[in-house]
JSON list of C-alpha atoms in Angstrom, two decimals:
[
{"chain": "V", "resi": 1, "resn": "MET", "atom": "CA", "xyz": [-5.31, 17.35, 5.01]},
{"chain": "V", "resi": 2, "resn": "LEU", "atom": "CA", "xyz": [-5.84, 13.65, 6.42]},
{"chain": "V", "resi": 3, "resn": "ILE", "atom": "CA", "xyz": [-2.89, 11.49, 6.98]},
{"chain": "V", "resi": 4, "resn": "ALA", "atom": "CA", "xyz": [-3.10, 7.97, 8.24]},
{"chain": "V", "resi": 5, "resn": "ILE", "atom": "CA", "xyz": [-0.53, 5.91, 10.13]},
{"chain": "V", "resi": 6, "resn": "PRO", "atom": "CA", "xyz": [-1.09, 2.34, 11.03]},
{"chain": "V", "resi": 7, "resn": "ASN", "atom": "CA", "xyz": [-0.86, 2.06, 14.84]},
{"chain": "V", "resi": 8, "resn": "CYS", "atom": "CA", "xyz": [0.61, -0.88, 16.60]},
{"chain": "V", "resi": 9, "resn": "GLN", "atom": "CA", "xyz": [0.94, -0.19, 20.32]},
{"chain": "V", "resi": 10, "resn": "GLY", "atom": "CA", "xyz": [1.52, 3.41, 20.14]},
{"chain": "V", "resi": 11, "resn": "ARG", "atom": "CA", "xyz": [4.26, 2.81, 17.29]},
{"chain": "V", "resi": 12, "resn": "VAL", "atom": "CA", "xyz": [3.87, 2.77, 13.28]},
{"chain": "V", "resi": 13, "resn": "SER", "atom": "CA", "xyz": [3.10, -0.92, 12.56]},
{"chain": "V", "resi": 14, "resn": "PRO", "atom": "CA", "xyz": [5.98, -2.94, 10.66]},
{"chain": "V", "resi": 15, "resn": "VAL", "atom": "CA", "xyz": [4.07, -4.00, 7.92]},
{"chain": "V", "resi": 16, "resn": "PHE", "atom": "CA", "xyz": [1.18, -2.13, 6.87]},
{"chain": "V", "resi": 17, "resn": "ASP", "atom": "CA", "xyz": [-0.79, -5.00, 4.39]},
{"chain": "V", "resi": 18, "resn": "VAL", "atom": "CA", "xyz": [-1.53, -6.66, 7.61]},
{"chain": "V", "resi": 19, "resn": "ALA", "atom": "CA", "xyz": [-2.23, -3.56, 10.23]},
{"chain": "V", "resi": 20, "resn": "ALA", "atom": "CA", "xyz": [-5.79, -3.78, 11.86]},
{"chain": "V", "resi": 21, "resn": "ARG", "atom": "CA", "xyz": [-5.65, 0.03, 13.10]},
{"chain": "V", "resi": 22, "resn": "LEU", "atom": "CA", "xyz": [-5.15, 3.38, 11.79]},
{"chain": "V", "resi": 23, "resn": "VAL", "atom": "CA", "xyz": [-4.71, 6.57, 13.43]},
{"chain": "V", "resi": 24, "resn": "LEU", "atom": "CA", "xyz": [-6.18, 9.39, 11.28]},
{"chain": "V", "resi": 25, "resn": "ALA", "atom": "CA", "xyz": [-4.43, 12.85, 12.00]},
{"chain": "V", "resi": 26, "resn": "ARG", "atom": "CA", "xyz": [-6.08, 16.07, 10.29]},
{"chain": "V", "resi": 27, "resn": "PHE", "atom": "CA", "xyz": [-3.46, 18.78, 9.69]},
{"chain": "V", "resi": 28, "resn": "GLU", "atom": "CA", "xyz": [-4.05, 22.64, 8.53]},
{"chain": "V", "resi": 29, "resn": "ARG", "atom": "CA", "xyz": [-1.60, 24.65, 8.24]},
{"chain": "V", "resi": 30, "resn": "ARG", "atom": "CA", "xyz": [0.96, 22.58, 9.31]},
{"chain": "V", "resi": 31, "resn": "GLN", "atom": "CA", "xyz": [-1.11, 22.04, 12.82]},
{"chain": "V", "resi": 32, "resn": "GLU", "atom": "CA", "xyz": [-2.77, 19.26, 13.87]},
{"chain": "V", "resi": 33, "resn": "ILE", "atom": "CA", "xyz": [-6.50, 19.82, 14.67]},
{"chain": "V", "resi": 34, "resn": "GLU", "atom": "CA", "xyz": [-8.08, 16.44, 14.82]},
{"chain": "V", "resi": 35, "resn": "ARG", "atom": "CA", "xyz": [-7.13, 12.73, 15.70]},
{"chain": "V", "resi": 36, "resn": "LYS", "atom": "CA", "xyz": [-8.83, 9.71, 15.96]},
{"chain": "V", "resi": 37, "resn": "GLU", "atom": "CA", "xyz": [-8.28, 5.87, 15.62]},
{"chain": "V", "resi": 38, "resn": "VAL", "atom": "CA", "xyz": [-10.11, 3.75, 13.31]},
{"chain": "V", "resi": 39, "resn": "MET", "atom": "CA", "xyz": [-10.47, -0.26, 12.40]},
{"chain": "V", "resi": 40, "resn": "LEU", "atom": "CA", "xyz": [-9.62, -1.64, 8.93]},
{"chain": "V", "resi": 41, "resn": "VAL", "atom": "CA", "xyz": [-11.72, -4.26, 7.94]},
{"chain": "V", "resi": 42, "resn": "ASP", "atom": "CA", "xyz": [-10.59, -5.05, 4.28]},
{"chain": "V", "resi": 43, "resn": "ARG", "atom": "CA", "xyz": [-7.63, -7.51, 3.76]},
{"chain": "V", "resi": 44, "resn": "ASN", "atom": "CA", "xyz": [-7.23, -6.84, 0.02]},
{"chain": "V", "resi": 45, "resn": "PRO", "atom": "CA", "xyz": [-5.32, -4.48, -1.70]},
{"chain": "V", "resi": 46, "resn": "GLN", "atom": "CA", "xyz": [-8.16, -2.67, -3.73]},
{"chain": "V", "resi": 47, "resn": "GLY", "atom": "CA", "xyz": [-10.46, -2.95, -0.41]},
{"chain": "V", "resi": 48, "resn": "ILE", "atom": "CA", "xyz": [-7.74, -1.06, 1.75]},
{"chain": "V", "resi": 49, "resn": "ALA", "atom": "CA", "xyz": [-7.29, 1.49, -0.93]},
{"chain": "V", "resi": 50, "resn": "HIS", "atom": "CA", "xyz": [-11.05, 1.90, -1.29]},
{"chain": "V", "resi": 51, "resn": "SER", "atom": "CA", "xyz": [-11.28, 2.08, 2.76]},
{"chain": "V", "resi": 52, "resn": "LEU", "atom": "CA", "xyz": [-8.81, 5.17, 2.83]},
{"chain": "V", "resi": 53, "resn": "VAL", "atom": "CA", "xyz": [-10.48, 6.89, -0.32]},
{"chain": "V", "resi": 54, "resn": "GLU", "atom": "CA", "xyz": [-13.62, 6.54, 1.73]},
{"chain": "V", "resi": 55, "resn": "LEU", "atom": "CA", "xyz": [-12.00, 8.35, 4.70]},
{"chain": "V", "resi": 56, "resn": "ARG", "atom": "CA", "xyz": [-10.59, 10.86, 2.71]},
{"chain": "V", "resi": 57, "resn": "VAL", "atom": "CA", "xyz": [-6.85, 10.18, 3.66]},
{"chain": "V", "resi": 58, "resn": "ARG", "atom": "CA", "xyz": [-4.50, 12.02, 1.56]},
{"chain": "V", "resi": 59, "resn": "VAL", "atom": "CA", "xyz": [-1.00, 10.66, 3.10]},
{"chain": "V", "resi": 60, "resn": "LEU", "atom": "CA", "xyz": [-0.11, 7.26, 4.16]},
{"chain": "V", "resi": 61, "resn": "VAL", "atom": "CA", "xyz": [2.77, 7.27, 6.33]},
{"chain": "V", "resi": 62, "resn": "CYS", "atom": "CA", "xyz": [3.77, 3.46, 7.17]},
{"chain": "V", "resi": 63, "resn": "GLY", "atom": "CA", "xyz": [6.44, 0.90, 7.44]},
{"chain": "V", "resi": 64, "resn": "ALA", "atom": "CA", "xyz": [6.93, -1.74, 4.91]},
{"chain": "V", "resi": 65, "resn": "ILE", "atom": "CA", "xyz": [4.15, -2.00, 2.21]},
{"chain": "V", "resi": 66, "resn": "SER", "atom": "CA", "xyz": [3.70, -4.59, -0.77]},
{"chain": "V", "resi": 67, "resn": "GLN", "atom": "CA", "xyz": [3.94, -3.13, -4.23]},
{"chain": "V", "resi": 68, "resn": "LEU", "atom": "CA", "xyz": [0.65, -4.38, -5.12]},
{"chain": "V", "resi": 69, "resn": "LEU", "atom": "CA", "xyz": [-1.12, -2.47, -2.30]},
{"chain": "V", "resi": 70, "resn": "HIS", "atom": "CA", "xyz": [1.66, 0.44, -2.83]},
{"chain": "V", "resi": 71, "resn": "ALA", "atom": "CA", "xyz": [-0.10, 0.37, -6.44]},
{"chain": "V", "resi": 72, "resn": "ALA", "atom": "CA", "xyz": [-3.56, 0.52, -5.54]},
{"chain": "V", "resi": 73, "resn": "LEU", "atom": "CA", "xyz": [-2.84, 3.39, -3.24]},
{"chain": "V", "resi": 74, "resn": "ASN", "atom": "CA", "xyz": [-1.06, 5.47, -5.77]},
{"chain": "V", "resi": 75, "resn": "LYS", "atom": "CA", "xyz": [-4.05, 4.40, -8.36]},
{"chain": "V", "resi": 76, "resn": "ALA", "atom": "CA", "xyz": [-6.51, 5.56, -5.70]},
{"chain": "V", "resi": 77, "resn": "GLY", "atom": "CA", "xyz": [-4.85, 9.19, -5.22]},
{"chain": "V", "resi": 78, "resn": "VAL", "atom": "CA", "xyz": [-3.53, 8.38, -1.87]},
{"chain": "V", "resi": 79, "resn": "ARG", "atom": "CA", "xyz": [0.19, 9.27, -1.40]},
{"chain": "V", "resi": 80, "resn": "VAL", "atom": "CA", "xyz": [2.68, 6.76, 0.32]},
{"chain": "V", "resi": 81, "resn": "ILE", "atom": "CA", "xyz": [5.37, 7.67, 2.79]},
{"chain": "V", "resi": 82, "resn": "PRO", "atom": "CA", "xyz": [6.70, 4.12, 3.12]},
{"chain": "V", "resi": 83, "resn": "ASP", "atom": "CA", "xyz": [9.58, 2.42, 5.50]},
{"chain": "V", "resi": 84, "resn": "ILE", "atom": "CA", "xyz": [8.85, 4.63, 8.28]},
{"chain": "V", "resi": 85, "resn": "CYS", "atom": "CA", "xyz": [9.15, 3.36, 11.99]},
{"chain": "V", "resi": 86, "resn": "GLY", "atom": "CA", "xyz": [9.08, 4.75, 15.44]},
{"chain": "V", "resi": 87, "resn": "GLU", "atom": "CA", "xyz": [6.60, 6.06, 17.91]},
{"chain": "V", "resi": 88, "resn": "LEU", "atom": "CA", "xyz": [3.47, 7.40, 16.96]},
{"chain": "V", "resi": 89, "resn": "GLU", "atom": "CA", "xyz": [3.87, 10.75, 18.59]},
{"chain": "V", "resi": 90, "resn": "ALA", "atom": "CA", "xyz": [7.38, 11.37, 17.20]},
{"chain": "V", "resi": 91, "resn": "VAL", "atom": "CA", "xyz": [6.37, 10.27, 13.85]},
{"chain": "V", "resi": 92, "resn": "LEU", "atom": "CA", "xyz": [3.26, 12.70, 13.41]},
{"chain": "V", "resi": 93, "resn": "GLN", "atom": "CA", "xyz": [5.82, 15.80, 14.88]},
{"chain": "V", "resi": 94, "resn": "ALA", "atom": "CA", "xyz": [8.30, 14.78, 12.64]},
{"chain": "V", "resi": 95, "resn": "TYR", "atom": "CA", "xyz": [5.62, 14.65, 9.67]},
{"chain": "V", "resi": 96, "resn": "GLN", "atom": "CA", "xyz": [4.35, 18.00, 10.87]},
{"chain": "V", "resi": 97, "resn": "ALA", "atom": "CA", "xyz": [8.14, 19.35, 10.75]},
{"chain": "V", "resi": 98, "resn": "GLY", "atom": "CA", "xyz": [8.93, 17.87, 7.59]},
{"chain": "V", "resi": 99, "resn": "THR", "atom": "CA", "xyz": [11.35, 15.87, 8.98]},
{"chain": "V", "resi": 100, "resn": "LEU", "atom": "CA", "xyz": [10.57, 12.38, 8.27]},
{"chain": "V", "resi": 101, "resn": "ASP", "atom": "CA", "xyz": [13.72, 11.68, 6.38]},
{"chain": "V", "resi": 102, "resn": "ALA", "atom": "CA", "xyz": [15.79, 12.08, 9.71]},
{"chain": "V", "resi": 103, "resn": "PRO", "atom": "CA", "xyz": [17.42, 8.59, 10.03]},
{"chain": "V", "resi": 104, "resn": "GLU", "atom": "CA", "xyz": [15.85, 7.80, 13.40]},
{"chain": "V", "resi": 105, "resn": "PHE", "atom": "CA", "xyz": [12.64, 7.17, 11.43]},
{"chain": "V", "resi": 106, "resn": "GLN", "atom": "CA", "xyz": [13.78, 4.92, 8.65]},
{"chain": "V", "resi": 107, "resn": "MET", "atom": "CA", "xyz": [13.23, 1.44, 9.08]},
{"chain": "V", "resi": 108, "resn": "PRO", "atom": "CA", "xyz": [15.93, -0.94, 9.79]},
{"chain": "V", "resi": 109, "resn": "GLY", "atom": "CA", "xyz": [17.24, -2.74, 6.52]},
{"chain": "V", "resi": 110, "resn": "CYS", "atom": "CA", "xyz": [15.53, -0.58, 4.33]},
{"chain": "V", "resi": 111, "resn": "CYS", "atom": "CA", "xyz": [17.98, 1.60, 1.62]},
{"chain": "V", "resi": 112, "resn": "ALA", "atom": "CA", "xyz": [17.94, 4.57, 4.02]},
{"chain": "V", "resi": 113, "resn": "GLY", "atom": "CA", "xyz": [20.34, 2.68, 6.20]},
{"chain": "V", "resi": 114, "resn": "ARG", "atom": "CA", "xyz": [22.68, 1.41, 3.42]},
{"chain": "V", "resi": 115, "resn": "TRP", "atom": "CA", "xyz": [26.49, 1.99, 4.23]},
{"chain": "V", "resi": 116, "resn": "ASP", "atom": "CA", "xyz": [27.14, 3.37, 1.10]},
{"chain": "V", "resi": 117, "resn": "ARG", "atom": "CA", "xyz": [24.33, 6.33, 1.29]},
{"chain": "V", "resi": 118, "resn": "LYS", "atom": "CA", "xyz": [23.47, 5.73, -2.41]},
{"chain": "V", "resi": 119, "resn": "PRO", "atom": "CA", "xyz": [19.78, 6.76, -3.02]},
{"chain": "V", "resi": 120, "resn": "CYS", "atom": "CA", "xyz": [17.28, 4.17, -2.60]},
{"chain": "V", "resi": 121, "resn": "ARG", "atom": "CA", "xyz": [15.54, 3.12, -5.97]},
{"chain": "V", "resi": 122, "resn": "TRP", "atom": "CA", "xyz": [12.65, 2.02, -4.43]},
{"chain": "V", "resi": 123, "resn": "ARG", "atom": "CA", "xyz": [12.02, 5.38, -2.34]},
{"chain": "V", "resi": 124, "resn": "SER", "atom": "CA", "xyz": [12.95, 7.45, -5.25]},
{"chain": "V", "resi": 125, "resn": "LYS", "atom": "CA", "xyz": [10.18, 5.68, -7.42]},
{"chain": "V", "resi": 126, "resn": "ILE", "atom": "CA", "xyz": [7.47, 6.74, -5.10]},
{"chain": "V", "resi": 127, "resn": "SER", "atom": "CA", "xyz": [8.45, 10.30, -3.25]}
]
């Protein structure tokens, strides 16, 4: 399975819609077997979705993402795991371990940090 994470100086880019670089990591049986970085040239949601499909990305792990781009990716068959922050290495390890829902990977201000701990309506719609 190929996952993509937008890269901004070794961290997950805070806003995917304007990200220029993606780290692509290929996993087989929960083990990373390949990694490379690519540049995104398209700036519109359909173009970005098309680029990810062309690269054969199955999962996008990202920070904030617009509803329009999220919808375009879903329509293209790319699963989106939004509202994630942190160092790329730690995020990749958490993805591999299945622990991306840990508090340290949740973007500040996102529903995951709510004081009342009610489930996030946005996250429940896309998971």
